[in-house]
Short mmCIF file of C-alpha atoms (C1' of nucleotides) in Angstrom, two decimals:
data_model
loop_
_atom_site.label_atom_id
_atom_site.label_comp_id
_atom_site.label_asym_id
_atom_site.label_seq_id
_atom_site.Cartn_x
_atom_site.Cartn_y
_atom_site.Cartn_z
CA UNK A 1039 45.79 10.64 13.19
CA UNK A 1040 44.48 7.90 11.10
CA UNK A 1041 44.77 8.98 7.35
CA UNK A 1042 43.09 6.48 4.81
CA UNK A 1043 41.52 3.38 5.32
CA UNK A 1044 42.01 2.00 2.36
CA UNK A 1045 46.02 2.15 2.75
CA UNK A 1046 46.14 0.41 6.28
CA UNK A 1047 43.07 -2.10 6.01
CA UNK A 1048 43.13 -5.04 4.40
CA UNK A 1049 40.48 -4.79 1.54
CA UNK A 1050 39.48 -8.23 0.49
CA UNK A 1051 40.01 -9.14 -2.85
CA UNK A 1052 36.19 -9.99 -3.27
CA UNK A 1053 35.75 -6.70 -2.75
CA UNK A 1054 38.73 -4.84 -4.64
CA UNK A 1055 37.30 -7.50 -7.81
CA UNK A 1056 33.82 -5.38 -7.93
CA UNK A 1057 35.01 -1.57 -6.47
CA UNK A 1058 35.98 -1.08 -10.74
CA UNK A 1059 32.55 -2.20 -11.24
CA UNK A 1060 30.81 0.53 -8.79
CA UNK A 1061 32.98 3.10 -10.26
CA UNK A 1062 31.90 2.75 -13.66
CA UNK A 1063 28.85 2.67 -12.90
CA UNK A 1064 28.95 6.11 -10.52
CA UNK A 1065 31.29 7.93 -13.24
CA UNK A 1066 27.91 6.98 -15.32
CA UNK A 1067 25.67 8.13 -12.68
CA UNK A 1068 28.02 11.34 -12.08
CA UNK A 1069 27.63 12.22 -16.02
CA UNK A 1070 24.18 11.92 -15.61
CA UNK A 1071 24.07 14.60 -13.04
CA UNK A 1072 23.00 12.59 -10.35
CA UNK A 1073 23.69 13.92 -7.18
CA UNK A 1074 23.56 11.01 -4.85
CA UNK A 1075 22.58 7.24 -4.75
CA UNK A 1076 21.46 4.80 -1.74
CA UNK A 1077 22.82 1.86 -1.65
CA UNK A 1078 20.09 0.05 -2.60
CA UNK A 1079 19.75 1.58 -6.35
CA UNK A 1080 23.61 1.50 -6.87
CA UNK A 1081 23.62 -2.27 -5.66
CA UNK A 1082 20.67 -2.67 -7.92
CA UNK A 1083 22.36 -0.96 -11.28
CA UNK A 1084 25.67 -3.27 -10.92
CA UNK A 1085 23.54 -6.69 -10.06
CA UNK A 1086 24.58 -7.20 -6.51
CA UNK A 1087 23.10 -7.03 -3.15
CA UNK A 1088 23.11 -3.72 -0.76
CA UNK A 1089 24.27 -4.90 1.98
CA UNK A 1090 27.37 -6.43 0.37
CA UNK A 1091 27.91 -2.88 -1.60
CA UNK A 1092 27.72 -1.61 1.77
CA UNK A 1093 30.47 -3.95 3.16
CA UNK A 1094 32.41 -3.68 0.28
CA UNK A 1095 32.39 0.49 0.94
CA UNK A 1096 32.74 -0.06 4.63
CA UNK A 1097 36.23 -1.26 3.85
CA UNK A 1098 37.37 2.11 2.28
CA UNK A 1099 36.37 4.21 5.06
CA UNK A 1100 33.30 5.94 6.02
CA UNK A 1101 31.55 7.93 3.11
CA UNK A 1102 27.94 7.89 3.29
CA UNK A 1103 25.50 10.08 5.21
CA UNK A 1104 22.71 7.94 7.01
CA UNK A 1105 19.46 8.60 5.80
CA UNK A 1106 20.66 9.93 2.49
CA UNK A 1107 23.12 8.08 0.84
CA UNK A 1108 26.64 8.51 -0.91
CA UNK A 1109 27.83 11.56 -2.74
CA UNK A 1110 28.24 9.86 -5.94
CA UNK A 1111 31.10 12.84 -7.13
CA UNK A 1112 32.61 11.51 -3.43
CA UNK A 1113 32.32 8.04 -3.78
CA UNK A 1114 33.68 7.61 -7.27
CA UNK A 1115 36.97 9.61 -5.99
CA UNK A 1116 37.36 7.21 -2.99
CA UNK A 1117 37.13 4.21 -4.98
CA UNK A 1118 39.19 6.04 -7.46
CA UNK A 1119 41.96 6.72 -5.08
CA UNK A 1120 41.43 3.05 -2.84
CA UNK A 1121 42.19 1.54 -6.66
CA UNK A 1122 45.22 4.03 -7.72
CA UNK A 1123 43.42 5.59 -10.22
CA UNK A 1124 44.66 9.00 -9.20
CA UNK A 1125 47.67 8.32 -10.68
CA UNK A 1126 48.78 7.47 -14.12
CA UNK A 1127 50.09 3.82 -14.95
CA UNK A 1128 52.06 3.43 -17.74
CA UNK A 1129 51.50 0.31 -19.86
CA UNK A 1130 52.85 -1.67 -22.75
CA UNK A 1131 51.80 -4.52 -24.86
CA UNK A 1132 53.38 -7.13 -26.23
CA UNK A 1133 52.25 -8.72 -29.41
CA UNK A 1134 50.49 -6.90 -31.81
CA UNK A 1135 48.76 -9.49 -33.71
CA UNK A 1136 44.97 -8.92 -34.21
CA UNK A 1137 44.62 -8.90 -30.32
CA UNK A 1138 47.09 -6.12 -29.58
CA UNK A 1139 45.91 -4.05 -31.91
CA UNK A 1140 42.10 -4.61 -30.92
CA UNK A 1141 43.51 -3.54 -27.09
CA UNK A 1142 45.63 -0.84 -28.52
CA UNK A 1143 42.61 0.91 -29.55
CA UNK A 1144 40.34 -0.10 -27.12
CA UNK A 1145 38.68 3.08 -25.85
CA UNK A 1146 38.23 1.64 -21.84
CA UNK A 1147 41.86 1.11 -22.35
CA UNK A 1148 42.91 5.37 -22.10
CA UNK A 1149 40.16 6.38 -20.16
CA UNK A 1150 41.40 7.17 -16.64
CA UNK A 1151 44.54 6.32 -14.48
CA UNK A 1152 45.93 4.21 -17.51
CA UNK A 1153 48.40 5.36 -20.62
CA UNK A 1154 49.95 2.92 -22.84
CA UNK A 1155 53.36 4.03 -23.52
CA UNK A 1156 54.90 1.20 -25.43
CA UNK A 1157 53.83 -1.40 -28.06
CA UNK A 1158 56.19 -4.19 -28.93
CA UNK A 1159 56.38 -7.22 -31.71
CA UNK A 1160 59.55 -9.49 -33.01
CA UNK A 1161 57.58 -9.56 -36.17
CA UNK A 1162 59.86 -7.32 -38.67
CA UNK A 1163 56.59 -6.69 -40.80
CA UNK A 1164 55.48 -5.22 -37.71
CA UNK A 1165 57.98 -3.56 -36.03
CA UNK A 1166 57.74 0.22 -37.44
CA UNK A 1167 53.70 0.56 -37.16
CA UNK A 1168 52.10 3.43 -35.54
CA UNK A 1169 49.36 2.34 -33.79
CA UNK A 1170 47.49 4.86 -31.20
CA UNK A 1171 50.44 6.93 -32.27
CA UNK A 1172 53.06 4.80 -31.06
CA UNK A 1173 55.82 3.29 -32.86
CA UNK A 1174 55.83 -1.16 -32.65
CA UNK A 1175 59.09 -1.79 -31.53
CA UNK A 1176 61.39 -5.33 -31.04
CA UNK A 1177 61.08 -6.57 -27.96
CA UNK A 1178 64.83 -6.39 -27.45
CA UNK A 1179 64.62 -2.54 -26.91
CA UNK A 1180 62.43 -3.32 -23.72
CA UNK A 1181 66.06 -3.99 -21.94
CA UNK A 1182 67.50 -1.00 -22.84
CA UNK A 1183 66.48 1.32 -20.44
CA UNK A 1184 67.58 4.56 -21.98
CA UNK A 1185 65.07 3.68 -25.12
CA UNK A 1186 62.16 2.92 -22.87
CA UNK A 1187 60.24 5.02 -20.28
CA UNK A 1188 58.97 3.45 -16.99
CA UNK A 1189 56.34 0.66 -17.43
CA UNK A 1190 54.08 -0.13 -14.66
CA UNK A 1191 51.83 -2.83 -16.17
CA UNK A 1192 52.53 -5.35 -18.70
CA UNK A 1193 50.09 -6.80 -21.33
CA UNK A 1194 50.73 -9.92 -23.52
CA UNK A 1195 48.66 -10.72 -26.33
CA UNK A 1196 51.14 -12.82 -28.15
CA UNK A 1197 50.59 -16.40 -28.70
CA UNK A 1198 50.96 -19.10 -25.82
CA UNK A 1199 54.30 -20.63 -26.59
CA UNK A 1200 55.82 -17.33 -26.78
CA UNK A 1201 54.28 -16.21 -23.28
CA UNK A 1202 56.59 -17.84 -20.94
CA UNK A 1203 59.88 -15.78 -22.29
CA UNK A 1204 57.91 -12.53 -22.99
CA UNK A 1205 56.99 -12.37 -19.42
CA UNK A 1206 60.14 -13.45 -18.06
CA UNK A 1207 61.79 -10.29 -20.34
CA UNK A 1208 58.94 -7.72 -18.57
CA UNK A 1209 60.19 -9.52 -14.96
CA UNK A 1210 63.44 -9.06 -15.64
CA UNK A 1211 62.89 -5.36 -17.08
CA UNK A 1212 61.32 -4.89 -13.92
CA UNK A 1213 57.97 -5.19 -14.36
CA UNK A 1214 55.62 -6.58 -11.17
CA UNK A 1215 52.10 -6.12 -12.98
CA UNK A 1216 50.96 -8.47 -15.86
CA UNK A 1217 47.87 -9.11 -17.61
CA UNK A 1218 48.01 -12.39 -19.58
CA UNK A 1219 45.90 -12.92 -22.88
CA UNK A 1220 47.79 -15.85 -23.87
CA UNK A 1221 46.32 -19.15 -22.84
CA UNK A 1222 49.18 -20.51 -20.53
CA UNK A 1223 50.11 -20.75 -17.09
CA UNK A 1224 52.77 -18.36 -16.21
CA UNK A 1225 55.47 -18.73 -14.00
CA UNK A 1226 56.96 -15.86 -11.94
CA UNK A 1227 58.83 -14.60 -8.94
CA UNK A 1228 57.38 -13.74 -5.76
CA UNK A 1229 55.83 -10.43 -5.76
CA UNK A 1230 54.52 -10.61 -9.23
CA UNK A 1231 51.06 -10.58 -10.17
CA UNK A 1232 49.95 -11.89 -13.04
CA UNK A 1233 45.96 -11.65 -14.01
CA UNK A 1234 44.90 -14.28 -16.80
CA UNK A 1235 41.71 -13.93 -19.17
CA UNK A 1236 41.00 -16.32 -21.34
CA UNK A 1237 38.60 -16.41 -23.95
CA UNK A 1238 37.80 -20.03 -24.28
CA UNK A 1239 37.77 -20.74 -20.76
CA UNK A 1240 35.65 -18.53 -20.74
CA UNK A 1241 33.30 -20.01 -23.48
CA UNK A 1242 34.03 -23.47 -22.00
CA UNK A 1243 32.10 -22.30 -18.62
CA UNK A 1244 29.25 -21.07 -20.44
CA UNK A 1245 29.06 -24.31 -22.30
CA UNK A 1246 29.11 -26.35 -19.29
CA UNK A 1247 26.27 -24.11 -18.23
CA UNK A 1248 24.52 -25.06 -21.27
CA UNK A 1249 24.42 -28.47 -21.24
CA UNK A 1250 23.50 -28.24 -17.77
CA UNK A 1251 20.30 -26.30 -19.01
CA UNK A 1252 20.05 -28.72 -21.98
CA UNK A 1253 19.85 -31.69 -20.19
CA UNK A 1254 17.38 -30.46 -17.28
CA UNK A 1255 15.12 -28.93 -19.92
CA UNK A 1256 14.87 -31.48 -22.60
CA UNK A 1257 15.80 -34.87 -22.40
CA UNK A 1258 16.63 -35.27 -18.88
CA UNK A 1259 17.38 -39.31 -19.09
CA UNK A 1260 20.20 -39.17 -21.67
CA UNK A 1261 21.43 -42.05 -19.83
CA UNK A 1262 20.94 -44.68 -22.84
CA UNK A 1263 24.99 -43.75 -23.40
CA UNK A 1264 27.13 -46.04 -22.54
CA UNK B 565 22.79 -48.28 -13.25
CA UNK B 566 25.12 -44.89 -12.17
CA UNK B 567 26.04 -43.61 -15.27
CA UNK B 568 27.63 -40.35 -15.55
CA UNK B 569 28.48 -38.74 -12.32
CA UNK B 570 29.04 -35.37 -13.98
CA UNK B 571 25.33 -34.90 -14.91
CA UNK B 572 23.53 -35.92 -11.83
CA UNK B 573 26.35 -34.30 -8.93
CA UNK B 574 26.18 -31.38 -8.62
CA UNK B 575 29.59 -29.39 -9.72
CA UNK B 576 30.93 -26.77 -7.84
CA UNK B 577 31.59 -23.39 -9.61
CA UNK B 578 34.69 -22.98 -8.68
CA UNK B 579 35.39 -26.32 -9.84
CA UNK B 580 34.36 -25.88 -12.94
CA UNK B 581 36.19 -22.56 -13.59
CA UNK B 582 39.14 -24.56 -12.88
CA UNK B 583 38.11 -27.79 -15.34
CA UNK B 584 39.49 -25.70 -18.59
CA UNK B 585 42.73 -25.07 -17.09
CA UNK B 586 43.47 -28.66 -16.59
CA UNK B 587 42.06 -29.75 -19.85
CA UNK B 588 44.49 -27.28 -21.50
CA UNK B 589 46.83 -28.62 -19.70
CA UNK B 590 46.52 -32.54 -19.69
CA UNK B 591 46.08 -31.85 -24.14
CA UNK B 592 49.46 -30.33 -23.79
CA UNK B 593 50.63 -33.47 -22.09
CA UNK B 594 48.59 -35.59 -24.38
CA UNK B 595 50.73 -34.07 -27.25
CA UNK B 596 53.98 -35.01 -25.63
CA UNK B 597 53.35 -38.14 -25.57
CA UNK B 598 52.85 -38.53 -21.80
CA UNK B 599 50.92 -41.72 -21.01
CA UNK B 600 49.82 -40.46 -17.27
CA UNK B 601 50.18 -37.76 -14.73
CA UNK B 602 49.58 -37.94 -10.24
CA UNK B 603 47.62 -35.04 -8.87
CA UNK B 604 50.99 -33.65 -8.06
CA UNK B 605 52.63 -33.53 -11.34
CA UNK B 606 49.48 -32.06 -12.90
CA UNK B 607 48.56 -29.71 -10.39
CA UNK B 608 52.07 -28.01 -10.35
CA UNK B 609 51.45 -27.74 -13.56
CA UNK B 610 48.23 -25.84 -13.30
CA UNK B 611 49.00 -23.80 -10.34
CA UNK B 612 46.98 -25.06 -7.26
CA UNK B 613 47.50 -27.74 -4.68
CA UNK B 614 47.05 -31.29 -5.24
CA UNK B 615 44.16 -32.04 -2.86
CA UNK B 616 42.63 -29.18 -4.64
CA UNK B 617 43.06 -31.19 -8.21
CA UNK B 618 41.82 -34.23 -6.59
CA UNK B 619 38.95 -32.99 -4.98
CA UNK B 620 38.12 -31.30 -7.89
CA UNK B 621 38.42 -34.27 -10.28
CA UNK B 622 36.24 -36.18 -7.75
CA UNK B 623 33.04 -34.03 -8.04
CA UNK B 624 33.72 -36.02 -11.93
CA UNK B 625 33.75 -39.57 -11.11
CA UNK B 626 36.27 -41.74 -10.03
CA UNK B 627 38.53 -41.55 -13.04
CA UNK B 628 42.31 -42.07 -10.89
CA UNK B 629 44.23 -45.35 -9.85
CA UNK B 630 45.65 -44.98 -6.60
CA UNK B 631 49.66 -45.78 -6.38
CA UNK B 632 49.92 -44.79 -10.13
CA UNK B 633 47.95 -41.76 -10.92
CA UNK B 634 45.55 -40.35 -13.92
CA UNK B 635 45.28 -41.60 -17.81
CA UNK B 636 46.20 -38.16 -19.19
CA UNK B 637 43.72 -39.23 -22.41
CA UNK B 638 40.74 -40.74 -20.11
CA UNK B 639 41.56 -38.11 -17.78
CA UNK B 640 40.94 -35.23 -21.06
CA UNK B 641 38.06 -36.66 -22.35
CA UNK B 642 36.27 -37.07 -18.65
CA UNK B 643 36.68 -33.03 -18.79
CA UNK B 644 35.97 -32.66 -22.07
CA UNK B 645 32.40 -34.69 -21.71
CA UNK B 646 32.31 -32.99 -18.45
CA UNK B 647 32.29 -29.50 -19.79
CA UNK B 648 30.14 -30.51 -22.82
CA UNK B 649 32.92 -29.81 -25.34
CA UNK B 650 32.20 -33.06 -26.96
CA UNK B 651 29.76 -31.98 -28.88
CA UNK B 652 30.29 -28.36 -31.19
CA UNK B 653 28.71 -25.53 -30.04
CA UNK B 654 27.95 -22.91 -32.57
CA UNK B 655 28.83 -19.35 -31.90
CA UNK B 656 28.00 -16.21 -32.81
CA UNK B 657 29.49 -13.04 -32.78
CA UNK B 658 28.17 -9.31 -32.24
CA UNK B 659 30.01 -6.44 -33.18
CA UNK B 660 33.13 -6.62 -35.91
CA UNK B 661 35.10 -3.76 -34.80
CA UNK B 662 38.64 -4.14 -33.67
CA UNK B 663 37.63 -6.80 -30.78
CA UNK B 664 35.60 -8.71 -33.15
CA UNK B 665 38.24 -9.33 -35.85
CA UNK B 666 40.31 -10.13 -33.28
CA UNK B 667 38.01 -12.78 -31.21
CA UNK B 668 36.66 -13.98 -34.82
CA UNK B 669 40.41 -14.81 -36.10
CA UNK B 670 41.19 -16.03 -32.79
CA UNK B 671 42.98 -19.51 -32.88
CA UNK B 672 41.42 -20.48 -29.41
CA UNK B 673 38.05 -20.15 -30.51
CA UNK B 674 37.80 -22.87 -32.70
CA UNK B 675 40.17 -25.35 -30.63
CA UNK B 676 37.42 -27.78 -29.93
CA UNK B 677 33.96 -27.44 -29.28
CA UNK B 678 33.54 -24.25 -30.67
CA UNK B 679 32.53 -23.11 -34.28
CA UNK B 680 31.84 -19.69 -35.30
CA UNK B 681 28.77 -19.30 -37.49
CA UNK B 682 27.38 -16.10 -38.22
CA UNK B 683 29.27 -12.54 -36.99
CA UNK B 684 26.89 -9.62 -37.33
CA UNK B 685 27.42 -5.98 -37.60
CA UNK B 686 25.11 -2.87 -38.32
CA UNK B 687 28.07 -1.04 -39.77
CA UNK B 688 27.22 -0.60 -43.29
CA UNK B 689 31.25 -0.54 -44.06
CA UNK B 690 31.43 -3.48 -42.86
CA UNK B 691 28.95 -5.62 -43.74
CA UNK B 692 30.12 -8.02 -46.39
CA UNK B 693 33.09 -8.36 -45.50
CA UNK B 694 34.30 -11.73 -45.05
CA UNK B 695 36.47 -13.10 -42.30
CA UNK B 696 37.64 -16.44 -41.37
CA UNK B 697 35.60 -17.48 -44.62
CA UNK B 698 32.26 -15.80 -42.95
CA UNK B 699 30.44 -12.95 -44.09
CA UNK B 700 29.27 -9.83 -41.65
CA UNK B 701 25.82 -9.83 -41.63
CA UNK B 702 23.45 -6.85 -40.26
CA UNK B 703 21.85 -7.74 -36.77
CA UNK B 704 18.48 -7.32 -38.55
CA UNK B 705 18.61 -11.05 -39.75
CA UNK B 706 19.54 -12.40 -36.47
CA UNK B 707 15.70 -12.66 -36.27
CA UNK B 708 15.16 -14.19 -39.89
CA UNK B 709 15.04 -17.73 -38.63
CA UNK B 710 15.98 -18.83 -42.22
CA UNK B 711 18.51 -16.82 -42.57
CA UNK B 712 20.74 -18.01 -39.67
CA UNK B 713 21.84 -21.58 -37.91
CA UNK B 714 21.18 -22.42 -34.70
CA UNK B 715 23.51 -20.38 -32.32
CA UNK B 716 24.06 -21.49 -29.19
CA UNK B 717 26.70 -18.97 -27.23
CA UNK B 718 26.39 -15.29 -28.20
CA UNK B 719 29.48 -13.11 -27.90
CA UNK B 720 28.79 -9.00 -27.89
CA UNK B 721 31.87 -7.11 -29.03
CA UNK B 722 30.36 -4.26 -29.22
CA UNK B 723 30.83 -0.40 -27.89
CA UNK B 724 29.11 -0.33 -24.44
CA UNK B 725 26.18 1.43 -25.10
CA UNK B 726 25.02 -0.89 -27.67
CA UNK B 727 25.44 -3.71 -25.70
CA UNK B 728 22.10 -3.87 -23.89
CA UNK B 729 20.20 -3.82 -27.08
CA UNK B 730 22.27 -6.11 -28.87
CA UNK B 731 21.53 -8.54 -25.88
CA UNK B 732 18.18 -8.42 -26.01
CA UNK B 733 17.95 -9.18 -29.36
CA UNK B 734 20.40 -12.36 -29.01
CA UNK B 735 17.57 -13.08 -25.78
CA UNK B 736 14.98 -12.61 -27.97
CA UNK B 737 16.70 -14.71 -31.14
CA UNK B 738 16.04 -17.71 -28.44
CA UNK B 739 20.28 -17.63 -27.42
CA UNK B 740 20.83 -18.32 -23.37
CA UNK B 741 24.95 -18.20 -23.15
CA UNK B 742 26.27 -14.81 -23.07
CA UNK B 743 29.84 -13.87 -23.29
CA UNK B 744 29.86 -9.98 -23.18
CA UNK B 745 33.14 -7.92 -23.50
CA UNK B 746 31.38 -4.15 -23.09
CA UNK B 747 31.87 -2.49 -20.18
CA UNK B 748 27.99 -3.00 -19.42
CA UNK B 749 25.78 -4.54 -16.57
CA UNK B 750 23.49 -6.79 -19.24
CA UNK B 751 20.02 -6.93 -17.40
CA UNK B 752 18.74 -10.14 -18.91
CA UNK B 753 15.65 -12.48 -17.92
CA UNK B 754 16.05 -15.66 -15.51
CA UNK B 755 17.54 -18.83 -17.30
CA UNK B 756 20.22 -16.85 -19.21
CA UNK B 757 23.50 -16.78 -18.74
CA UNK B 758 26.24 -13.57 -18.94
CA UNK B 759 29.54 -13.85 -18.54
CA UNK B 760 31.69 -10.57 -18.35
CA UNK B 761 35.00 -10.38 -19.17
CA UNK B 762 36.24 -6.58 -19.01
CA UNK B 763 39.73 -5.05 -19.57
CA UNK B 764 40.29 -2.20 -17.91
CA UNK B 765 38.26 -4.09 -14.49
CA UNK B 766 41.68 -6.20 -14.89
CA UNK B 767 43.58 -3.31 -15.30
CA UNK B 768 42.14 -2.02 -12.13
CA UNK B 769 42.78 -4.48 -10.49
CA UNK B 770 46.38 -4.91 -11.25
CA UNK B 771 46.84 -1.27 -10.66
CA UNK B 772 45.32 -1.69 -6.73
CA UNK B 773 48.11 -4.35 -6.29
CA UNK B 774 50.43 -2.64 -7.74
CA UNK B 775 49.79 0.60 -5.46
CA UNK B 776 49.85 -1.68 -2.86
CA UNK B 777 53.23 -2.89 -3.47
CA UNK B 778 54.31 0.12 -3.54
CA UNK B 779 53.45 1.69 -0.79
CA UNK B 780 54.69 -1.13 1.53
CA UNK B 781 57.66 -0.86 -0.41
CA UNK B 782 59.32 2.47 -0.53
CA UNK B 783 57.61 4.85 1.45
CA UNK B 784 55.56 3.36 4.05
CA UNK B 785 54.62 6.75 6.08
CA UNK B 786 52.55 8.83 2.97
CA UNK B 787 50.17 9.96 5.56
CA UNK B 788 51.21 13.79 4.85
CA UNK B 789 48.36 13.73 2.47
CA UNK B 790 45.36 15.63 4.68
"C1'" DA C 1241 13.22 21.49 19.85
"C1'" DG C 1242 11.57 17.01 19.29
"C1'" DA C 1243 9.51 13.13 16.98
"C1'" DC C 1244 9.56 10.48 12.74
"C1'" DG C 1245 11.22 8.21 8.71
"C1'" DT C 1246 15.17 6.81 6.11
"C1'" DT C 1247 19.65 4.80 5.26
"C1'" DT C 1248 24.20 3.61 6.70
"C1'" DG C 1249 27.64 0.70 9.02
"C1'" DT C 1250 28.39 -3.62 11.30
"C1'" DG C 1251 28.00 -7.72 14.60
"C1'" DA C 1252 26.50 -12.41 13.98
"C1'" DA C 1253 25.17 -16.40 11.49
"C1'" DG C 1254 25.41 -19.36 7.58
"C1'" DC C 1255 27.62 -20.99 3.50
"C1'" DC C 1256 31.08 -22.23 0.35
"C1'" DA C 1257 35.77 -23.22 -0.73
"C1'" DT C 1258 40.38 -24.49 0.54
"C1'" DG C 1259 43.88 -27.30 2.82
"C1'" DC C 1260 45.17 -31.12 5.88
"C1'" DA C 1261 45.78 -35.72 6.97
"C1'" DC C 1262 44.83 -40.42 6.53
"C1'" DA C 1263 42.55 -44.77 5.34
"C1'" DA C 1264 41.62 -47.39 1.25
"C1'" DA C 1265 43.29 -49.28 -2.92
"C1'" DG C 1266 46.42 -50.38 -6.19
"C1'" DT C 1267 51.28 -51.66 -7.97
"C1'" DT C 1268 55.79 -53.55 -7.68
"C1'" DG C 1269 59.32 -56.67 -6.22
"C1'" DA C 1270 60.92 -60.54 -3.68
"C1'" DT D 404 51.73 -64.85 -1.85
"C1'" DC D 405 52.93 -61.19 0.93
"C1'" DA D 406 55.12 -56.97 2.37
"C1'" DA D 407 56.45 -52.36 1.20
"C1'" DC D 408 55.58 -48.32 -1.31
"C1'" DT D 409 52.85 -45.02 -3.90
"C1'" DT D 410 48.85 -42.28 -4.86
"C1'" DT D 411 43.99 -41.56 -4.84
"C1'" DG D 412 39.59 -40.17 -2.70
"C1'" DT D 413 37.54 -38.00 1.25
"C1'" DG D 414 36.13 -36.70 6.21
"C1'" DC D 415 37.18 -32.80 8.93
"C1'" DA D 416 38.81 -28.46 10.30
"C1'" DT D 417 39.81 -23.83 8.95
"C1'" DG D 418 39.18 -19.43 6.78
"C1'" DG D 419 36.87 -16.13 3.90
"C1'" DC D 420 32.85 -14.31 1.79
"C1'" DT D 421 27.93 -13.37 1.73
"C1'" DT D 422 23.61 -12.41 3.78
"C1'" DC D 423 20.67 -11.04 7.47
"C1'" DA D 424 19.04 -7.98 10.79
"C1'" DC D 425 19.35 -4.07 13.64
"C1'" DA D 426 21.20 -0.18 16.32
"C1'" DA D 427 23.22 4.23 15.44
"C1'" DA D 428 23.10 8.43 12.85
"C1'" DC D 429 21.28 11.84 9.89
"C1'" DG D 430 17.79 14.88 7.69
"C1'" DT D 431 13.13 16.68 7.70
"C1'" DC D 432 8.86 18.38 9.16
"C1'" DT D 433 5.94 20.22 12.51
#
DNA sequence: AGACGTTTGTGAAGCCATGCACAAAGTTGA
DNA sequence: TCAACTTTGTGCATGGCTTCACAAACGTCT
């Protein structure tokens, strides 16, 4: 009667935002031939609390035995198949400056449920390169469907004033999934997602952090300023 | 008698993940000559609401005139002070493989408020090697006091499991601001901050949506699976 | 078989963040 | 100078996430 959970229940994002952490850490676990974990030592390996692991798994279904704990072999393929792991996304990257390449043969990048298919660069000293294997191709050929296979996910690691009209060619190829590198804002349809990292916001919260810690430790008047 | 409302307030972290995306935006502004933006204009801009921009800039000070709207340059340098990107913060950099080159030759890095100052690898291939003008260094004289400047913000590039020992040597070198791109949980003592950012946890993420989409898309039913 | 110890799954409470709606404050024009 | 208009700053309500605390469920040992 009811089939899976995780395909009629709303999983918050909260939640979805740490299941990739739990899995890496069980697919670690499961290499290490453990057996099973409570939630208290998984919780305690990723850095969060049990009971909100516990929540977090509630929202998948029901996969731990009380008293003993989660199958790790189990667990990892629920989470697995609550994230679509179990199937293979196809993914290109556009831009293959330093950054592309550095993503191209990132390791984490092949490792499960993910395949990049297609690389793609403007730059004619570019286009031609085998990286991973794979020929960099112009952008234009992205439109022509007979010279590309299906892409799922989109990744753009070209500069930001380029950004805006490389994403609006992966929208228009069809492409609803895109992870941003570039440092701008991007605007897109409904029904697109678009996931943004940014290195130097990223080093701009840390800094704020700092001088947070600075001033408390230190010199915690400062005030002679203005 | 009040002086800076940033250091005594307490800010929000959600605010402040949100501070770099309107500083990157108002400089973009600044550039084009635009004398002033309202909350609406600018948070369009960004992406969120405008009560959200306002409440936001409020945890700052009171840096608005109401009928007209924000001095994009006041309103800049408010964040900027805010963030502590007015003074430079010298970084360092942990592992020159593909991700390092890329990070180290990365344009956003040394925007403003950044400088890189010492990039360290154990690779013997690679150390001496200059780039960006710097030479790779082994880890080993991260110690040497003499041998290296003050570093403020760590960044590990490095293959996951070196990242934990890496980390406790950039601990240990005195170094509280941690941006770490392995796929590790980074177990460090009280007072230090670690920020994560993680590619294929994006990925994942993306592909969960994506699933999602398509399930409520095309073929709702699926439960002929058990 | 039954009692005991352990661990899950979850209601309930508290907390933080978001969004609304409006008074206060400022500008512009007559 | 005064009225009309614009936009900020913020009290309040709403919603979501996190944490606590405990009953239900399972294995184990006698």
């Amino acid at each position: 009667m009811s089939a899976d959970p995780a395909l009629r229940r709303e999983i918050p994002d909260a939640t979805v935002a740490r299941l990739p952490e739990y899995l890496r850490t069980l697919s670690r676990l499961a290499e290490d031939g453990v057996p099973s974990v409570s939630s208290e030592e998984l919780a305690a390996a990723v850095g969060v609390r049990s009971a909100q692991l516990r929540k977090d798994l509630s929202h998948l279904g029901s996969y731990g035995v009380r008293g003993v704990g989660y199958d790790v072999e189990t667990l990892a393929l629920e989470i697995s198949r609550a994230l679509g792991l179990t199937e293979d996304w196809p993914v290109a990257i556009v831009g293959m400056g330093n950054l592309g390449h550095a993503l191209a043969s990132y390791s984490g990048f092949v490792t499960k449920g993910f395949r990049i298919v297609a690389l793609f660069d403007d730059d004619p000293a570019l286009v031609g390169e085998r990286v991973v294997d794979i020929a960099i191709r112009p952008l234009s050929e992205l439109d022509d469907k007979h010279a590309v296979d299906p892409i799922s996910i989109g990744v753009i690691a070209t500069p930001a004033p380029a950004a805006q009209a490389v994403c609006d060619r992966l929208v228009g190829a069809g492409i609803s999934s895109i992870l941003n590198f570039a440092p701008a804002v991007l605007a897109v349809p409904e029904g697109v997602d678009v996931r943004r990292v940014d290195l130097s916001t990223e080093l701009q919260i840390l800094a704020f952090h700092a001088q947070r810690k600075a001033l408390a430790a230190g010199h915690l008047g400062a005030a002679v300023l203005s």
